[in-house]
Tab-separated table of C-alpha atoms in Angstrom:
chain	number	residue	atom	x	y	z
A	1	MET	CA	-20.461	10.005	-5.879
A	2	ASP	CA	-19.382	8.620	-9.092
A	3	LYS	CA	-22.834	8.778	-11.376
A	4	ARG	CA	-20.939	7.048	-14.484
A	5	LYS	CA	-22.587	4.088	-16.060
A	6	PHE	CA	-20.248	1.059	-16.386
A	7	LYS	CA	-20.940	-2.685	-16.840
A	8	ILE	CA	-18.666	-3.407	-14.094
A	9	LYS	CA	-17.421	-1.385	-11.166
A	10	THR	CA	-14.653	-1.892	-8.706
A	11	THR	CA	-15.427	-2.662	-4.969
A	12	PHE	CA	-14.161	-2.401	-1.525
A	13	ILE	CA	-14.256	-5.794	-0.066
A	14	ASP	CA	-14.685	-6.637	3.676
A	15	ARG	CA	-11.377	-4.997	5.384
A	16	GLU	CA	-13.096	-5.215	8.957
A	17	GLN	CA	-10.184	-6.511	11.124
A	18	GLU	CA	-7.893	-4.079	9.146
A	19	LEU	CA	-10.219	-0.886	9.947
A	20	ARG	CA	-10.860	-1.976	13.395
A	21	LEU	CA	-7.104	-1.859	13.889
A	22	LEU	CA	-6.943	1.543	12.550
A	23	HIS	CA	-9.573	2.877	14.414
A	24	ASN	CA	-7.872	1.894	17.616
A	25	TYR	CA	-4.786	3.583	16.783
A	26	LEU	CA	-6.781	6.628	16.175
A	27	GLU	CA	-8.668	6.021	19.687
A	28	ALA	CA	-5.701	6.149	21.727
A	29	GLN	CA	-3.686	9.304	22.565
A	30	PRO	CA	-1.100	10.225	19.778
A	31	ASN	CA	2.021	8.260	21.062
A	32	SER	CA	3.456	6.480	17.985
A	33	ILE	CA	3.676	6.899	14.257
A	34	LEU	CA	1.479	3.888	12.110
A	35	PHE	CA	3.051	2.411	9.074
A	36	LEU	CA	1.052	0.274	6.786
A	37	TYR	CA	3.069	-1.675	4.264
A	38	GLY	CA	2.331	-4.702	2.415
A	39	LEU	CA	2.406	-6.461	-0.930
A	40	LYS	CA	1.813	-4.692	-4.124
A	41	SER	CA	-1.739	-3.962	-4.787
A	42	SER	CA	-3.164	-5.198	-1.577
A	43	GLY	CA	-5.254	-2.185	-1.225
A	44	LYS	CA	-3.618	0.026	1.030
A	45	THR	CA	-4.463	3.056	-0.447
A	46	THR	CA	-8.123	2.023	-0.980
A	47	LEU	CA	-8.253	1.147	2.810
A	48	LEU	CA	-7.110	4.578	3.805
A	49	TYR	CA	-9.659	6.123	1.714
A	50	ARG	CA	-12.412	4.192	3.601
A	51	LEU	CA	-11.028	4.972	6.564
A	52	CYS	CA	-11.295	8.851	5.805
A	53	ASP	CA	-15.010	8.250	4.471
A	54	GLU	CA	-15.811	6.753	7.927
A	55	LEU	CA	-14.159	9.512	9.971
A	56	ALA	CA	-15.805	12.320	7.595
A	57	GLU	CA	-18.853	11.449	9.782
A	58	ASP	CA	-16.854	12.502	12.900
A	59	LYS	CA	-16.550	16.108	13.218
A	60	SER	CA	-13.597	16.182	15.712
A	61	TYR	CA	-11.001	14.839	13.103
A	62	GLU	CA	-9.166	17.432	10.710
A	63	ILE	CA	-7.303	15.165	8.236
A	64	LYS	CA	-4.783	15.744	5.992
A	65	PHE	CA	-4.475	13.177	3.247
A	66	LEU	CA	-1.618	13.221	0.907
A	67	ASN	CA	-1.235	10.677	-2.054
A	68	LEU	CA	2.291	10.855	-3.106
A	69	ARG	CA	1.348	8.636	-6.170
A	70	LYS	CA	-0.810	11.260	-8.013
A	71	ILE	CA	2.073	13.957	-7.268
A	72	PHE	CA	5.307	14.863	-9.410
A	73	LEU	CA	7.927	15.804	-6.575
A	74	ASP	CA	11.227	16.964	-7.793
A	75	SER	CA	12.293	19.382	-4.975
A	76	TYR	CA	11.305	20.546	-1.416
A	77	GLU	CA	9.267	23.315	-2.879
A	78	ASP	CA	7.332	20.596	-4.737
A	79	PHE	CA	6.736	19.137	-1.726
A	80	LEU	CA	5.566	22.397	0.265
A	81	GLN	CA	3.201	23.160	-2.647
A	82	ALA	CA	1.562	19.783	-2.772
A	83	PHE	CA	1.156	19.541	1.325
A	84	PHE	CA	-0.085	22.951	2.064
A	85	LYS	CA	-2.623	23.239	-0.724
A	86	THR	CA	-6.151	23.347	-0.280
A	87	ARG	CA	-8.566	21.044	-2.104
A	88	ASN	CA	-10.577	18.135	-1.833
A	89	ASP	CA	-7.701	15.281	-2.694
A	90	ARG	CA	-10.328	12.365	-3.192
A	91	GLU	CA	-10.704	9.953	-5.905
A	92	ASN	CA	-11.350	6.069	-6.489
A	93	GLY	CA	-15.357	6.354	-6.447
A	94	LEU	CA	-15.528	5.630	-3.036
A	95	LYS	CA	-18.099	7.501	-0.941
A	96	VAL	CA	-17.108	11.393	-0.856
A	97	SER	CA	-18.148	13.977	1.687
A	98	THR	CA	-18.779	16.988	-0.455
A	99	LYS	CA	-18.831	19.284	3.171
A	100	ARG	CA	-15.347	18.039	3.991
A	101	GLN	CA	-11.982	18.636	2.827
A	102	TYR	CA	-8.844	16.569	3.665
A	103	SER	CA	-6.694	19.197	3.947
A	104	MET	CA	-6.412	20.778	7.543
A	105	PHE	CA	-4.211	23.645	6.226
A	106	GLY	CA	-6.165	26.952	5.065
A	107	ARG	CA	-3.282	29.221	3.328
A	108	MET	CA	0.326	28.379	1.958
A	109	LEU	CA	3.683	29.450	3.871
A	110	LYS	CA	4.243	33.295	3.900
A	111	GLY	CA	6.986	33.042	1.451
A	112	LYS	CA	9.632	30.459	1.958
A	113	LYS	CA	11.346	31.481	4.696
A	114	GLU	CA	8.628	30.417	7.686
A	115	ASP	CA	9.580	27.137	8.720
A	116	PRO	CA	6.878	24.559	7.795
A	117	PHE	CA	7.183	22.535	11.111
A	118	LEU	CA	6.247	25.531	12.840
A	119	VAL	CA	3.165	26.232	10.734
A	120	MET	CA	2.174	22.788	11.370
A	121	GLU	CA	2.738	22.236	14.932
A	122	ARG	CA	0.973	25.758	15.628
A	123	GLU	CA	-2.050	24.621	13.389
A	124	PHE	CA	-2.095	21.269	15.536
A	125	GLN	CA	-2.003	23.385	19.052
A	126	LYS	CA	-4.923	25.362	17.798
A	127	LEU	CA	-6.952	22.384	16.750
A	128	VAL	CA	-6.254	20.594	19.878
A	129	LYS	CA	-7.316	23.493	21.894
A	130	LYS	CA	-10.484	23.294	19.848
A	131	GLY	CA	-11.216	19.728	20.838
A	132	ARG	CA	-10.203	18.553	17.402
A	133	LYS	CA	-7.995	15.599	16.406
A	134	PRO	CA	-5.362	16.312	13.593
A	135	LEU	CA	-4.737	13.142	11.644
A	136	ILE	CA	-1.966	13.154	8.787
A	137	ILE	CA	-1.672	10.627	6.413
A	138	ILE	CA	0.926	10.318	3.651
A	139	ASP	CA	0.758	7.475	1.077
A	140	GLU	CA	3.639	6.047	-1.073
A	141	PHE	CA	6.103	7.927	1.681
A	142	HIS	CA	9.092	6.554	0.182
A	143	LYS	CA	8.653	9.098	-3.082
A	144	LEU	CA	10.276	11.567	-0.861
A	145	SER	CA	13.664	9.648	-1.002
A	146	GLY	CA	16.324	11.544	-2.754
A	147	ILE	CA	14.788	15.065	-1.859
A	148	TYR	CA	16.816	17.404	0.227
A	149	LEU	CA	16.143	20.460	2.393
A	150	PRO	CA	17.476	23.417	0.604
A	151	GLU	CA	20.791	23.631	2.361
A	152	LYS	CA	21.296	20.093	1.055
A	153	GLN	CA	22.561	18.615	3.863
A	154	LYS	CA	19.404	17.148	5.362
A	155	THR	CA	16.855	15.034	3.639
A	156	LEU	CA	13.330	15.902	3.970
A	157	ILE	CA	12.479	12.281	5.046
A	158	THR	CA	15.028	12.475	8.351
A	159	GLU	CA	13.357	15.883	8.863
A	160	LEU	CA	9.760	14.285	8.547
A	161	MET	CA	10.120	11.414	10.289
A	162	ASN	CA	11.855	13.587	13.369
A	163	PHE	CA	8.751	16.086	13.371
A	164	PHE	CA	6.318	13.367	13.325
A	165	VAL	CA	8.196	11.858	16.403
A	166	ALA	CA	8.012	14.891	17.924
A	167	MET	CA	3.994	15.689	17.194
A	168	THR	CA	3.046	11.949	18.128
A	169	LYS	CA	5.354	10.377	21.021
A	170	GLU	CA	6.648	13.587	22.394
A	171	SER	CA	3.717	16.274	22.010
A	172	HIS	CA	0.798	13.777	21.609
A	173	LEU	CA	-0.703	16.540	19.080
A	174	CYS	CA	-1.195	14.639	16.143
A	175	HIS	CA	-1.574	10.925	14.625
A	176	VAL	CA	0.299	10.258	11.753
A	177	ILE	CA	-0.132	7.052	9.499
A	178	ILE	CA	2.441	6.551	6.881
A	179	ALA	CA	1.860	4.061	4.156
A	180	SER	CA	4.435	2.212	1.750
A	181	SER	CA	4.633	-0.355	-0.849
A	182	ASP	CA	8.576	-0.204	-0.560
A	183	ALA	CA	9.866	-3.037	1.577
A	184	PHE	CA	13.512	-1.465	1.933
A	185	PHE	CA	11.995	1.762	3.179
A	186	ILE	CA	10.099	-0.164	5.611
A	187	GLU	CA	13.395	-2.267	6.666
A	188	GLU	CA	15.030	1.003	7.013
A	189	VAL	CA	12.806	2.237	9.414
A	190	TYR	CA	12.092	-0.928	11.454
A	191	ASN	CA	15.944	-1.104	11.840
A	192	ASP	CA	16.300	2.328	12.930
A	193	SER	CA	16.387	1.859	17.008
A	194	LYS	CA	14.720	5.504	17.419
A	195	LEU	CA	11.833	4.929	14.926
A	196	ARG	CA	11.264	1.411	16.228
A	197	LYS	CA	10.454	2.591	19.615
A	198	THR	CA	8.297	5.293	18.276
A	199	SER	CA	6.213	3.400	15.739
A	200	ALA	CA	3.900	0.580	15.215
A	201	PHE	CA	3.754	-1.663	12.104
A	202	GLN	CA	0.795	-3.070	10.394
A	203	ASN	CA	1.070	-5.386	7.511
A	204	LEU	CA	-2.050	-5.279	5.058
A	205	ASP	CA	-2.143	-8.830	3.329
A	206	TYR	CA	-4.401	-9.980	0.459
A	207	LEU	CA	-7.994	-10.976	0.993
A	208	SER	CA	-8.625	-14.373	3.013
A	209	TYR	CA	-10.564	-17.152	1.162
A	210	ALA	CA	-13.410	-16.542	2.835
A	211	ASP	CA	-13.737	-12.847	1.955
A	212	VAL	CA	-12.780	-13.785	-2.025
A	213	LYS	CA	-15.498	-16.481	-2.201
A	214	GLU	CA	-18.336	-13.864	-0.396
A	215	TRP	CA	-17.078	-11.396	-3.180
A	216	LEU	CA	-17.271	-13.795	-6.307
A	217	PHE	CA	-20.507	-15.389	-5.325
A	218	HIS	CA	-22.091	-12.117	-4.717
A	219	THR	CA	-20.730	-9.985	-7.892
A	220	ASN	CA	-23.987	-8.741	-8.675
A	221	ARG	CA	-24.101	-7.216	-5.282
A	222	TYR	CA	-20.467	-5.736	-5.285
A	223	ASN	CA	-19.698	-5.267	-8.801
A	224	GLU	CA	-23.097	-4.351	-9.706
A	225	VAL	CA	-22.912	-7.058	-12.421
A	226	ALA	CA	-25.954	-8.666	-13.923
A	227	ASN	CA	-24.395	-10.474	-16.869
A	228	PHE	CA	-22.642	-13.560	-15.137
A	229	SER	CA	-22.564	-15.427	-12.239
A	230	LEU	CA	-19.820	-17.788	-10.749
A	231	ASN	CA	-20.242	-21.090	-9.682
A	232	GLU	CA	-18.169	-22.741	-6.637
A	233	ASN	CA	-15.684	-24.538	-9.244
A	234	GLU	CA	-14.955	-21.401	-10.902
A	235	ILE	CA	-14.645	-19.598	-7.716
A	236	GLU	CA	-12.102	-22.341	-6.537
A	237	LEU	CA	-9.881	-22.017	-10.031
A	238	ILE	CA	-9.921	-18.054	-9.527
A	239	TRP	CA	-8.547	-18.699	-6.041
A	240	GLU	CA	-5.772	-21.436	-7.125
A	241	THR	CA	-4.798	-18.863	-9.691
A	242	VAL	CA	-4.418	-15.579	-8.100
A	243	GLY	CA	-5.577	-16.059	-4.621
A	244	GLY	CA	-6.717	-12.902	-2.832
A	245	SER	CA	-4.844	-10.506	-4.890
A	246	PRO	CA	-7.917	-7.613	-5.444
A	247	TRP	CA	-6.573	-6.311	-8.373
A	248	GLU	CA	-6.025	-9.660	-10.364
A	249	ILE	CA	-9.557	-10.938	-9.221
A	250	GLN	CA	-10.926	-7.613	-10.723
A	251	TYR	CA	-8.970	-8.259	-13.757
A	252	ILE	CA	-10.573	-11.536	-14.329
A	253	LEU	CA	-13.802	-10.407	-13.569
A	254	GLU	CA	-13.557	-7.534	-16.402
A	255	ARG	CA	-12.616	-9.854	-18.930
A	256	LEU	CA	-15.280	-12.558	-18.328
A	257	PHE	CA	-17.472	-10.553	-20.495
A	258	GLU	CA	-15.518	-11.642	-23.724
A	259	PHE	CA	-13.411	-15.001	-22.798
A	260	PRO	CA	-14.202	-18.120	-20.751
A	261	LEU	CA	-12.644	-18.081	-17.265
A	262	THR	CA	-10.129	-21.044	-18.581
A	263	LYS	CA	-8.885	-18.843	-21.353
A	264	ILE	CA	-8.196	-15.904	-18.946
A	265	VAL	CA	-6.490	-18.429	-16.267
A	266	GLU	CA	-4.151	-19.722	-18.870
A	267	LYS	CA	-3.075	-16.401	-19.913
A	268	ILE	CA	-2.235	-15.233	-16.454
A	269	LYS	CA	-0.341	-18.521	-16.130
A	270	ARG	CA	1.591	-18.065	-19.256
A	271	GLU	CA	2.116	-14.213	-18.568
A	272	ARG	CA	3.713	-15.183	-14.961
A	273	VAL	CA	6.139	-18.181	-16.474
A	274	ALA	CA	7.005	-15.296	-19.231
A	275	MET	CA	8.078	-13.015	-16.320
A	276	VAL	CA	9.924	-15.268	-14.245
A	277	ALA	CA	11.800	-16.305	-17.446
A	278	ASP	CA	12.639	-13.081	-18.429
A	279	TRP	CA	14.029	-12.245	-14.951
A	280	CYS	CA	15.822	-15.199	-14.703
A	281	PHE	CA	17.361	-15.049	-18.386
A	282	GLN	CA	18.957	-11.713	-17.612
A	283	ASP	CA	21.660	-13.036	-14.889
A	284	GLU	CA	24.315	-14.942	-16.639
A	285	THR	CA	25.478	-16.095	-13.455
A	286	ASN	CA	21.944	-18.213	-12.902
A	287	GLU	CA	22.187	-16.819	-9.139
A	288	ARG	CA	18.410	-15.780	-9.740
A	289	LYS	CA	17.560	-19.319	-11.092
A	290	ARG	CA	18.759	-20.921	-7.992
A	291	LEU	CA	17.156	-18.527	-5.824
A	292	MET	CA	13.684	-19.048	-7.372
A	293	LYS	CA	14.267	-22.974	-6.807
A	294	PHE	CA	14.148	-21.849	-3.158
A	295	PHE	CA	10.471	-20.954	-3.351
A	296	LEU	CA	9.340	-24.118	-5.540
A	297	ASP	CA	7.845	-25.596	-2.282
A	298	HIS	CA	7.218	-22.786	0.094
A	299	SER	CA	6.145	-19.547	-1.263
A	300	VAL	CA	7.200	-17.756	2.140
A	301	GLN	CA	10.990	-18.458	3.398
A	302	PRO	CA	12.556	-17.005	6.666
A	303	ILE	CA	15.591	-14.738	6.211
A	304	GLN	CA	17.431	-17.725	8.111
A	305	ALA	CA	17.134	-19.936	5.044
A	306	PHE	CA	19.528	-17.444	2.941
A	307	ASP	CA	22.928	-16.957	2.800
A	308	PRO	CA	23.839	-13.510	3.379
A	309	SER	CA	25.979	-13.369	0.130
A	310	GLN	CA	22.283	-13.794	-1.402
A	311	ARG	CA	21.254	-10.148	-0.157
A	312	SER	CA	22.050	-8.575	-3.438
A	313	ILE	CA	19.823	-10.889	-5.561
A	314	LEU	CA	17.236	-10.778	-3.290
A	315	GLY	CA	17.068	-7.231	-3.142
A	316	GLU	CA	17.104	-7.239	-6.664
A	317	ALA	CA	13.892	-9.871	-6.697
A	318	VAL	CA	12.096	-7.332	-4.566
A	319	HIS	CA	13.232	-4.345	-6.322
A	320	ASP	CA	11.574	-6.247	-9.570
A	321	ASN	CA	8.139	-7.238	-7.654
A	322	ILE	CA	9.191	-10.910	-8.034
A	323	LEU	CA	9.671	-11.287	-4.379
A	324	PHE	CA	7.985	-9.373	-1.353
A	325	TYR	CA	10.120	-8.593	2.191
A	326	ASP	CA	8.540	-8.402	5.381
A	327	PRO	CA	11.305	-6.690	7.693
A	328	VAL	CA	8.686	-6.961	10.517
A	329	GLU	CA	8.442	-10.813	10.207
A	330	GLY	CA	12.029	-11.412	8.572
A	331	ALA	CA	10.854	-13.413	5.711
A	332	TYR	CA	10.728	-13.299	1.906
A	333	GLY	CA	7.725	-14.241	-0.208
A	334	MET	CA	6.110	-14.555	-3.786
A	335	GLN	CA	4.365	-11.381	-4.921
A	336	GLY	CA	1.185	-13.237	-5.205
A	337	LYS	CA	-0.164	-16.655	-5.976
A	338	SER	CA	-0.096	-15.982	-9.597
A	339	LEU	CA	3.661	-15.540	-9.184
A	340	GLU	CA	3.921	-19.256	-7.626
A	341	TRP	CA	2.300	-20.571	-10.578
A	342	GLY	CA	4.870	-19.013	-12.593
A	343	ILE	CA	7.700	-20.295	-10.857
A	344	LYS	CA	6.743	-23.988	-10.812
A	345	GLU	CA	5.371	-23.616	-14.551
A	346	TYR	CA	8.999	-22.177	-15.347
A	347	PHE	CA	10.588	-25.049	-13.711
A	348	LEU	CA	8.491	-27.661	-15.584
A	349	SER	CA	9.442	-26.553	-18.845
A	350	LYS	CA	11.368	-28.871	-20.907
A	351	PHE	CA	13.982	-25.900	-21.918
A	352	ILE	CA	14.958	-25.468	-18.261
């Protein structure tokens, strides 16, 4: 438990439906890989940590949680070192079970010659015989892209995916949850016919309007703040500016100790206009500007709305966190409500 004192704390806002979906996946015999994807900073990592906290009370689970965002990975050996280490890999100030480690492997490989996949499979078999349920969670899985096995002919991601298919759909030994904020990685997986037939996909969106209202009406409860409260008009202004983006809402709350809400909102809008302007300015062909006009009236557009020749420019927008791509729904959308404001204000500028 985090005993440090702050004037405002971060919080976990109700994700009951999403947690229920994760629990439903785990309550069935392993038969597929679950991919968790979604907008940047939609709370995927926090949701997975909350799941682990809830499962910590259930002694039947053995969990390996690997957050690749916290690990420098440059080689296959780096991955092995990270995957087979034993320590509590917990953070973020959520409830922590001190008696439990989110790591099921109690030793390193014997040298570098032992097949790590065989080591994992044997461990899973031992756990299953004891009535335990192995669970592997890897966050930011796409960070393994570009890492090859020692013989340099096979990629680590490909071999891991094949192994996870074998452990879930074929052997039913282990549940696997993979989270990624990289839309193109999810697209690659989704378009792979073999993986699509062995995987489930869950999109984690931003918070709903109802959840945001519940949070902001009760900041004293959720953020342990006693210095201010928000009225309905202020809550509406926050929602209209950043929508249900948890990080941006927290950003606003932290600045309310020093600045009025209207000033904070104006600053956010100016920053988003500058972001869109800078992105469009880097393109001498004006293709980026023309693309942005697609999203003036509708923040989400089906892939059919675009010409195949625009695929490259769409890819740039996704890579630069201007747009989000959902390959399962086949749609492109803005990376949050604040960027919708950025586009609208950009095209209203007298300089455009």
